[in-house]
PDB file of C-alpha atoms in Angstrom:
ATOM      1  CA  UNK A  18     161.849 -99.248  47.585  1.00 72.00           C
ATOM      2  CA  UNK A  19     164.097-100.113  50.524  1.00 80.00           C
ATOM      3  CA  UNK A  20     161.009-101.099  52.570  1.00 93.00           C
ATOM      4  CA  UNK A  21     161.519-100.931  56.322  1.00 97.00           C
ATOM      5  CA  UNK A  22     165.079-100.267  57.458  1.00 97.00           C
ATOM      6  CA  UNK A  23     166.465-100.455  60.983  1.00 98.00           C
ATOM      7  CA  UNK A  24     169.755 -99.351  62.464  1.00 97.00           C
ATOM      8  CA  UNK A  25     171.887-100.498  64.132  1.00 97.00           C
ATOM      9  CA  UNK A  26     171.820-104.228  63.414  1.00 97.00           C
ATOM     10  CA  UNK A  27     173.459-105.060  66.696  1.00 97.00           C
ATOM     11  CA  UNK A  28     174.195-103.040  69.854  1.00 97.00           C
ATOM     12  CA  UNK A  29     175.755-103.710  73.243  1.00 97.00           C
ATOM     13  CA  UNK A  30     174.831-101.375  76.104  1.00 97.00           C
ATOM     14  CA  UNK A  31     175.727-101.156  79.754  1.00 97.00           C
ATOM     15  CA  UNK A  32     172.976-100.945  82.350  1.00 97.00           C
ATOM     16  CA  UNK A  33     171.790 -97.357  82.686  1.00 97.00           C
ATOM     17  CA  UNK A  34     172.901 -96.210  79.235  1.00 97.00           C
ATOM     18  CA  UNK A  35     170.421 -94.720  76.831  1.00 96.00           C
ATOM     19  CA  UNK A  36     170.155 -95.182  73.105  1.00 96.00           C
ATOM     20  CA  UNK A  37     167.848 -94.759  70.131  1.00 98.00           C
ATOM     21  CA  UNK A  38     166.900 -97.524  67.723  1.00 98.00           C
ATOM     22  CA  UNK A  39     166.164 -96.081  64.305  1.00 98.00           C
ATOM     23  CA  UNK A  40     163.357 -97.190  62.004  1.00 98.00           C
ATOM     24  CA  UNK A  41     162.464 -95.753  58.609  1.00 98.00           C
ATOM     25  CA  UNK A  42     160.109 -96.763  55.806  1.00 97.00           C
ATOM     26  CA  UNK A  43     159.807 -95.401  52.290  1.00 95.00           C
ATOM     27  CA  UNK A  44     156.348 -96.784  51.426  1.00 94.00           C
ATOM     28  CA  UNK A  45     154.368 -93.808  52.745  1.00 94.00           C
ATOM     29  CA  UNK A  46     152.767 -96.055  55.361  1.00 94.00           C
ATOM     30  CA  UNK A  47     150.543 -94.504  57.979  1.00 93.00           C
ATOM     31  CA  UNK A  48     150.881 -97.162  60.679  1.00 93.00           C
ATOM     32  CA  UNK A  49     154.202 -98.007  62.303  1.00 95.00           C
ATOM     33  CA  UNK A  50     154.963-100.096  65.327  1.00 96.00           C
ATOM     34  CA  UNK A  51     157.751-101.525  67.473  1.00 97.00           C
ATOM     35  CA  UNK A  52     157.896-105.098  68.751  1.00 97.00           C
ATOM     36  CA  UNK A  53     160.295-107.054  70.843  1.00 97.00           C
ATOM     37  CA  UNK A  54     160.947-110.755  70.308  1.00 97.00           C
ATOM     38  CA  UNK A  55     162.205-112.867  73.183  1.00 95.00           C
ATOM     39  CA  UNK A  56     163.021-116.606  73.210  1.00 90.00           C
ATOM     40  CA  UNK A  57     159.931-118.749  73.828  1.00 87.00           C
ATOM     41  CA  UNK A  58     157.564-115.808  73.476  1.00 89.00           C
ATOM     42  CA  UNK A  59     155.619-114.324  70.635  1.00 89.00           C
ATOM     43  CA  UNK A  60     156.336-110.825  69.399  1.00 94.00           C
ATOM     44  CA  UNK A  61     155.031-108.224  71.827  1.00 95.00           C
ATOM     45  CA  UNK A  62     153.948-104.722  70.870  1.00 94.00           C
ATOM     46  CA  UNK A  63     155.865-101.907  72.576  1.00 96.00           C
ATOM     47  CA  UNK A  64     154.492 -98.724  70.975  1.00 96.00           C
ATOM     48  CA  UNK A  65     152.654 -97.867  67.796  1.00 95.00           C
ATOM     49  CA  UNK A  66     151.781 -94.817  65.711  1.00 95.00           C
ATOM     50  CA  UNK A  67     148.830 -94.244  63.387  1.00 92.00           C
ATOM     51  CA  UNK A  68     150.361 -91.182  61.753  1.00 92.00           C
ATOM     52  CA  UNK A  69     152.800 -88.305  62.216  1.00 93.00           C
ATOM     53  CA  UNK A  70     152.376 -86.774  65.638  1.00 94.00           C
ATOM     54  CA  UNK A  71     150.251 -89.651  66.981  1.00 95.00           C
ATOM     55  CA  UNK A  72     151.666 -92.415  69.158  1.00 96.00           C
ATOM     56  CA  UNK A  73     150.253 -94.839  71.724  1.00 94.00           C
ATOM     57  CA  UNK A  74     151.384 -97.572  74.072  1.00 94.00           C
ATOM     58  CA  UNK A  75     151.269-101.239  73.295  1.00 92.00           C
ATOM     59  CA  UNK A  76     151.501-104.245  75.552  1.00 91.00           C
ATOM     60  CA  UNK A  77     154.997-103.635  77.049  1.00 95.00           C
ATOM     61  CA  UNK A  78     155.764 -99.876  76.884  1.00 96.00           C
ATOM     62  CA  UNK A  79     157.660 -99.399  80.169  1.00 96.00           C
ATOM     63  CA  UNK A  80     161.222 -98.166  79.718  1.00 96.00           C
ATOM     64  CA  UNK A  81     160.675 -97.068  76.110  1.00 97.00           C
ATOM     65  CA  UNK A  82     159.720 -93.787  74.449  1.00 97.00           C
ATOM     66  CA  UNK A  83     158.711 -93.066  70.869  1.00 97.00           C
ATOM     67  CA  UNK A  84     157.958 -90.065  68.692  1.00 96.00           C
ATOM     68  CA  UNK A  85     156.713 -89.695  65.130  1.00 97.00           C
ATOM     69  CA  UNK A  86     157.646 -86.310  63.693  1.00 96.00           C
ATOM     70  CA  UNK A  87     157.519 -87.514  60.055  1.00 96.00           C
ATOM     71  CA  UNK A  88     155.617 -90.225  58.189  1.00 96.00           C
ATOM     72  CA  UNK A  89     158.878 -92.009  57.379  1.00 97.00           C
ATOM     73  CA  UNK A  90     160.648 -92.246  60.737  1.00 97.00           C
ATOM     74  CA  UNK A  91     159.671 -93.894  64.035  1.00 98.00           C
ATOM     75  CA  UNK A  92     162.591 -94.046  66.493  1.00 98.00           C
ATOM     76  CA  UNK A  93     162.473 -96.038  69.704  1.00 98.00           C
ATOM     77  CA  UNK A  94     164.344 -94.632  72.710  1.00 98.00           C
ATOM     78  CA  UNK A  95     165.593 -96.654  75.643  1.00 97.00           C
ATOM     79  CA  UNK A  96     165.817 -94.204  78.499  1.00 92.00           C
ATOM     80  CA  UNK A  97     167.946 -96.196  80.968  1.00 96.00           C
ATOM     81  CA  UNK A  98     168.783 -99.648  79.632  1.00 96.00           C
ATOM     82  CA  UNK A  99     168.209-102.707  81.844  1.00 97.00           C
ATOM     83  CA  UNK A 100     169.276-106.329  81.303  1.00 97.00           C
ATOM     84  CA  UNK A 101     165.550-107.201  80.915  1.00 97.00           C
ATOM     85  CA  UNK A 102     165.565-105.149  77.702  1.00 97.00           C
ATOM     86  CA  UNK A 103     167.998-107.581  76.068  1.00 97.00           C
ATOM     87  CA  UNK A 104     165.968-108.690  73.067  1.00 97.00           C
ATOM     88  CA  UNK A 105     165.551-108.464  69.310  1.00 97.00           C
ATOM     89  CA  UNK A 106     163.570-105.397  68.293  1.00 98.00           C
ATOM     90  CA  UNK A 107     161.482-105.253  65.119  1.00 98.00           C
ATOM     91  CA  UNK A 108     159.928-102.249  63.511  1.00 98.00           C
ATOM     92  CA  UNK A 109     156.894-102.800  61.267  1.00 96.00           C
ATOM     93  CA  UNK A 110     154.744-100.661  59.043  1.00 95.00           C
ATOM     94  CA  UNK A 111     151.494-100.953  57.114  1.00 92.00           C
ATOM     95  CA  UNK A 112     149.459 -98.759  54.781  1.00 88.00           C
ATOM     96  CA  UNK A 113     146.824 -98.171  57.435  1.00 79.00           C
ATOM     97  CA  UNK A 114     145.986 -99.263  60.944  1.00 72.00           C
ATOM     98  CA  UNK A 115     143.402-101.729  59.653  1.00 74.00           C
ATOM     99  CA  UNK A 116     144.361-105.235  60.757  1.00 72.00           C
ATOM    100  CA  UNK A 117     143.526-106.469  57.255  1.00 75.00           C
ATOM    101  CA  UNK A 118     146.576-104.664  55.932  1.00 82.00           C
ATOM    102  CA  UNK A 119     149.845-106.540  55.559  1.00 87.00           C
ATOM    103  CA  UNK A 120     152.537-105.529  58.047  1.00 90.00           C
ATOM    104  CA  UNK A 121     156.057-105.215  56.652  1.00 95.00           C
ATOM    105  CA  UNK A 122     158.813-105.901  59.148  1.00 97.00           C
ATOM    106  CA  UNK A 123     162.329-104.547  59.246  1.00 97.00           C
ATOM    107  CA  UNK A 124     165.378-106.834  59.644  1.00 96.00           C
ATOM    108  CA  UNK A 125     165.587-106.249  63.390  1.00 97.00           C
ATOM    109  CA  UNK A 126     168.036-104.805  65.907  1.00 98.00           C
ATOM    110  CA  UNK A 127     169.650-107.253  68.313  1.00 97.00           C
ATOM    111  CA  UNK A 128     170.263-105.529  71.673  1.00 98.00           C
ATOM    112  CA  UNK A 129     172.370-106.877  74.521  1.00 98.00           C
ATOM    113  CA  UNK A 130     172.294-105.042  77.849  1.00 97.00           C
ATOM    114  CA  UNK A 131     175.066-105.991  80.261  1.00 97.00           C
TER     115      UNK A 131
ATOM    116  CA  UNK B  17     142.984-114.495  78.034  1.00 83.00           C
ATOM    117  CA  UNK B  18     143.824-114.141  74.340  1.00 86.00           C
ATOM    118  CA  UNK B  19     146.282-116.809  73.311  1.00 92.00           C
ATOM    119  CA  UNK B  20     147.748-118.343  70.193  1.00 96.00           C
ATOM    120  CA  UNK B  21     149.388-121.747  70.535  1.00 97.00           C
ATOM    121  CA  UNK B  22     151.427-123.446  67.856  1.00 98.00           C
ATOM    122  CA  UNK B  23     152.560-127.008  67.459  1.00 97.00           C
ATOM    123  CA  UNK B  24     154.933-128.613  67.078  1.00 97.00           C
ATOM    124  CA  UNK B  25     157.629-126.349  68.544  1.00 97.00           C
ATOM    125  CA  UNK B  26     160.097-127.704  66.051  1.00 97.00           C
ATOM    126  CA  UNK B  27     160.081-130.080  63.106  1.00 97.00           C
ATOM    127  CA  UNK B  28     162.698-131.721  60.912  1.00 98.00           C
ATOM    128  CA  UNK B  29     161.767-133.113  57.493  1.00 98.00           C
ATOM    129  CA  UNK B  30     163.551-134.282  54.380  1.00 98.00           C
ATOM    130  CA  UNK B  31     163.578-132.175  51.255  1.00 98.00           C
ATOM    131  CA  UNK B  32     160.663-132.942  49.007  1.00 98.00           C
ATOM    132  CA  UNK B  33     158.362-134.074  51.819  1.00 98.00           C
ATOM    133  CA  UNK B  34     155.158-132.357  52.904  1.00 98.00           C
ATOM    134  CA  UNK B  35     154.413-131.075  56.389  1.00 98.00           C
ATOM    135  CA  UNK B  36     151.604-129.429  58.342  1.00 98.00           C
ATOM    136  CA  UNK B  37     151.938-126.902  61.118  1.00 98.00           C
ATOM    137  CA  UNK B  38     149.152-126.273  63.601  1.00 98.00           C
ATOM    138  CA  UNK B  39     147.774-123.146  65.251  1.00 98.00           C
ATOM    139  CA  UNK B  40     145.062-123.056  67.925  1.00 98.00           C
ATOM    140  CA  UNK B  41     143.763-119.794  69.202  1.00 97.00           C
ATOM    141  CA  UNK B  42     141.483-118.393  71.882  1.00 95.00           C
ATOM    142  CA  UNK B  43     141.109-114.801  70.724  1.00 90.00           C
ATOM    143  CA  UNK B  44     138.015-112.665  70.862  1.00 87.00           C
ATOM    144  CA  UNK B  45     136.944-110.729  68.981  1.00 88.00           C
ATOM    145  CA  UNK B  46     138.493-112.316  65.873  1.00 90.00           C
ATOM    146  CA  UNK B  47     139.412-110.146  62.872  1.00 89.00           C
ATOM    147  CA  UNK B  48     141.751-112.295  60.799  1.00 92.00           C
ATOM    148  CA  UNK B  49     144.541-114.864  60.997  1.00 94.00           C
ATOM    149  CA  UNK B  50     147.917-114.622  59.322  1.00 95.00           C
ATOM    150  CA  UNK B  51     150.861-116.918  58.815  1.00 97.00           C
ATOM    151  CA  UNK B  52     154.349-115.421  58.648  1.00 97.00           C
ATOM    152  CA  UNK B  53     157.675-116.922  57.670  1.00 98.00           C
ATOM    153  CA  UNK B  54     160.707-115.730  59.590  1.00 97.00           C
ATOM    154  CA  UNK B  55     164.153-116.635  58.320  1.00 96.00           C
ATOM    155  CA  UNK B  56     166.936-116.709  60.897  1.00 93.00           C
ATOM    156  CA  UNK B  57     168.147-113.185  61.599  1.00 91.00           C
ATOM    157  CA  UNK B  58     165.404-111.568  59.540  1.00 94.00           C
ATOM    158  CA  UNK B  59     162.014-109.989  60.139  1.00 95.00           C
ATOM    159  CA  UNK B  60     158.750-111.933  59.597  1.00 96.00           C
ATOM    160  CA  UNK B  61     157.287-111.948  56.090  1.00 96.00           C
ATOM    161  CA  UNK B  62     153.565-112.416  55.495  1.00 94.00           C
ATOM    162  CA  UNK B  63     152.512-115.631  53.732  1.00 96.00           C
ATOM    163  CA  UNK B  64     148.709-115.623  53.949  1.00 94.00           C
ATOM    164  CA  UNK B  65     145.855-113.784  55.640  1.00 92.00           C
ATOM    165  CA  UNK B  66     142.387-115.238  56.201  1.00 93.00           C
ATOM    166  CA  UNK B  67     139.203-113.665  57.476  1.00 90.00           C
ATOM    167  CA  UNK B  68     136.416-115.391  59.362  1.00 85.00           C
ATOM    168  CA  UNK B  69     134.622-116.491  56.195  1.00 88.00           C
ATOM    169  CA  UNK B  70     137.649-117.968  54.425  1.00 89.00           C
ATOM    170  CA  UNK B  71     138.507-121.660  54.793  1.00 92.00           C
ATOM    171  CA  UNK B  72     141.585-121.915  52.611  1.00 95.00           C
ATOM    172  CA  UNK B  73     144.201-119.575  51.225  1.00 95.00           C
ATOM    173  CA  UNK B  74     147.196-120.581  49.104  1.00 95.00           C
ATOM    174  CA  UNK B  75     150.493-118.895  48.327  1.00 95.00           C
ATOM    175  CA  UNK B  76     152.540-121.111  46.025  1.00 96.00           C
ATOM    176  CA  UNK B  77     153.468-124.270  47.929  1.00 97.00           C
ATOM    177  CA  UNK B  78     151.981-122.890  51.147  1.00 98.00           C
ATOM    178  CA  UNK B  79     148.294-123.571  51.885  1.00 97.00           C
ATOM    179  CA  UNK B  80     146.606-122.269  55.031  1.00 97.00           C
ATOM    180  CA  UNK B  81     143.291-123.480  56.347  1.00 97.00           C
ATOM    181  CA  UNK B  82     141.024-121.952  58.920  1.00 96.00           C
ATOM    182  CA  UNK B  83     138.232-123.554  60.981  1.00 95.00           C
ATOM    183  CA  UNK B  84     136.614-120.668  62.816  1.00 91.00           C
ATOM    184  CA  UNK B  85     134.274-123.001  64.695  1.00 92.00           C
ATOM    185  CA  UNK B  86     137.064-124.967  66.364  1.00 95.00           C
ATOM    186  CA  UNK B  87     139.443-121.971  66.309  1.00 95.00           C
ATOM    187  CA  UNK B  88     142.147-123.895  64.525  1.00 97.00           C
ATOM    188  CA  UNK B  89     144.361-123.127  61.598  1.00 98.00           C
ATOM    189  CA  UNK B  90     146.984-125.112  59.781  1.00 98.00           C
ATOM    190  CA  UNK B  91     149.757-124.334  57.321  1.00 98.00           C
ATOM    191  CA  UNK B  92     150.583-127.058  54.865  1.00 98.00           C
ATOM    192  CA  UNK B  93     153.866-126.959  52.975  1.00 98.00           C
ATOM    193  CA  UNK B  94     154.035-129.064  49.835  1.00 98.00           C
ATOM    194  CA  UNK B  95     157.223-130.496  48.324  1.00 98.00           C
ATOM    195  CA  UNK B  96     159.484-128.809  50.860  1.00 97.00           C
ATOM    196  CA  UNK B  97     162.687-127.095  49.807  1.00 98.00           C
ATOM    197  CA  UNK B  98     165.832-126.225  51.759  1.00 98.00           C
ATOM    198  CA  UNK B  99     164.764-122.576  51.624  1.00 97.00           C
ATOM    199  CA  UNK B 100     161.635-123.455  53.648  1.00 98.00           C
ATOM    200  CA  UNK B 101     163.835-123.832  56.719  1.00 98.00           C
ATOM    201  CA  UNK B 102     162.555-121.032  58.959  1.00 98.00           C
ATOM    202  CA  UNK B 103     160.204-120.258  61.802  1.00 97.00           C
ATOM    203  CA  UNK B 104     156.538-120.040  60.949  1.00 98.00           C
ATOM    204  CA  UNK B 105     154.444-117.757  63.085  1.00 98.00           C
ATOM    205  CA  UNK B 106     150.658-117.703  63.444  1.00 97.00           C
ATOM    206  CA  UNK B 107     149.177-114.298  64.278  1.00 95.00           C
ATOM    207  CA  UNK B 108     145.551-113.561  65.163  1.00 94.00           C
ATOM    208  CA  UNK B 109     144.215-110.023  64.886  1.00 90.00           C
ATOM    209  CA  UNK B 110     141.691-108.877  67.459  1.00 84.00           C
ATOM    210  CA  UNK B 111     140.036-105.499  67.132  1.00 74.00           C
ATOM    211  CA  UNK B 112     142.020-102.432  66.206  1.00 71.00           C
ATOM    212  CA  UNK B 113     145.819-102.452  66.319  1.00 72.00           C
ATOM    213  CA  UNK B 114     145.787-105.707  68.241  1.00 81.00           C
ATOM    214  CA  UNK B 115     147.841-108.693  67.086  1.00 89.00           C
ATOM    215  CA  UNK B 116     148.412-111.810  69.151  1.00 92.00           C
ATOM    216  CA  UNK B 117     151.500-113.688  68.044  1.00 94.00           C
ATOM    217  CA  UNK B 118     152.194-117.369  68.530  1.00 96.00           C
ATOM    218  CA  UNK B 119     155.668-118.501  69.517  1.00 96.00           C
ATOM    219  CA  UNK B 120     156.263-120.137  66.165  1.00 97.00           C
ATOM    220  CA  UNK B 121     157.241-123.538  64.769  1.00 98.00           C
ATOM    221  CA  UNK B 122     160.877-123.924  63.812  1.00 97.00           C
ATOM    222  CA  UNK B 123     161.126-125.995  60.618  1.00 98.00           C
ATOM    223  CA  UNK B 124     164.355-127.549  59.409  1.00 98.00           C
ATOM    224  CA  UNK B 125     164.467-129.122  55.927  1.00 98.00           C
ATOM    225  CA  UNK B 126     167.332-131.521  55.356  1.00 97.00           C
ATOM    226  CA  UNK B 127     168.867-132.486  52.006  1.00 96.00           C
TER     227      UNK B 127
END
């Protein structure tokens, strides 16, 4: 099992550009989520999905879109990048949405918006 | 407001020594509390998870404790190794899909 994979590892964008951060898992997990990690702050939930075709907003959803067409993939789209979106982005998955399940995190995507 | 506070922010110890990291939380309702280890440039990895009724949970040289009355948790690392150098994050689950993350303690183990 590759676990949770994310691409790219690092990306530089100019303000106003759009891009998609890719996330995939091969563990047949139902629950997937996106977080951002900023210096001096805990991880914050952007969007999550409890299964294919079902997504919902987390704590900081503005400026981001998600979709979940398959169990395996959960891409995160930045519609019009802003410097405030400079961050490290982590995708996570777990077997179910129960908070007693272990979340498995990907290696992260470091995004710099100029 | 739901909050998870960790102390100290950073810690330097010598290899072979023990250390204890602290986590205080004001989260309601409470589902469970986890400790994660995050190596530099990597995603967090789960170390332990404790529910309301559990006081102690061990994972090798890592031992977590939970006092649900005082809303405090600690992570004790025994006989530290260089590979323990990482950030340790306390996370409290509240309700469905809700995780409140602490800002972490950055541990550096020196040879």
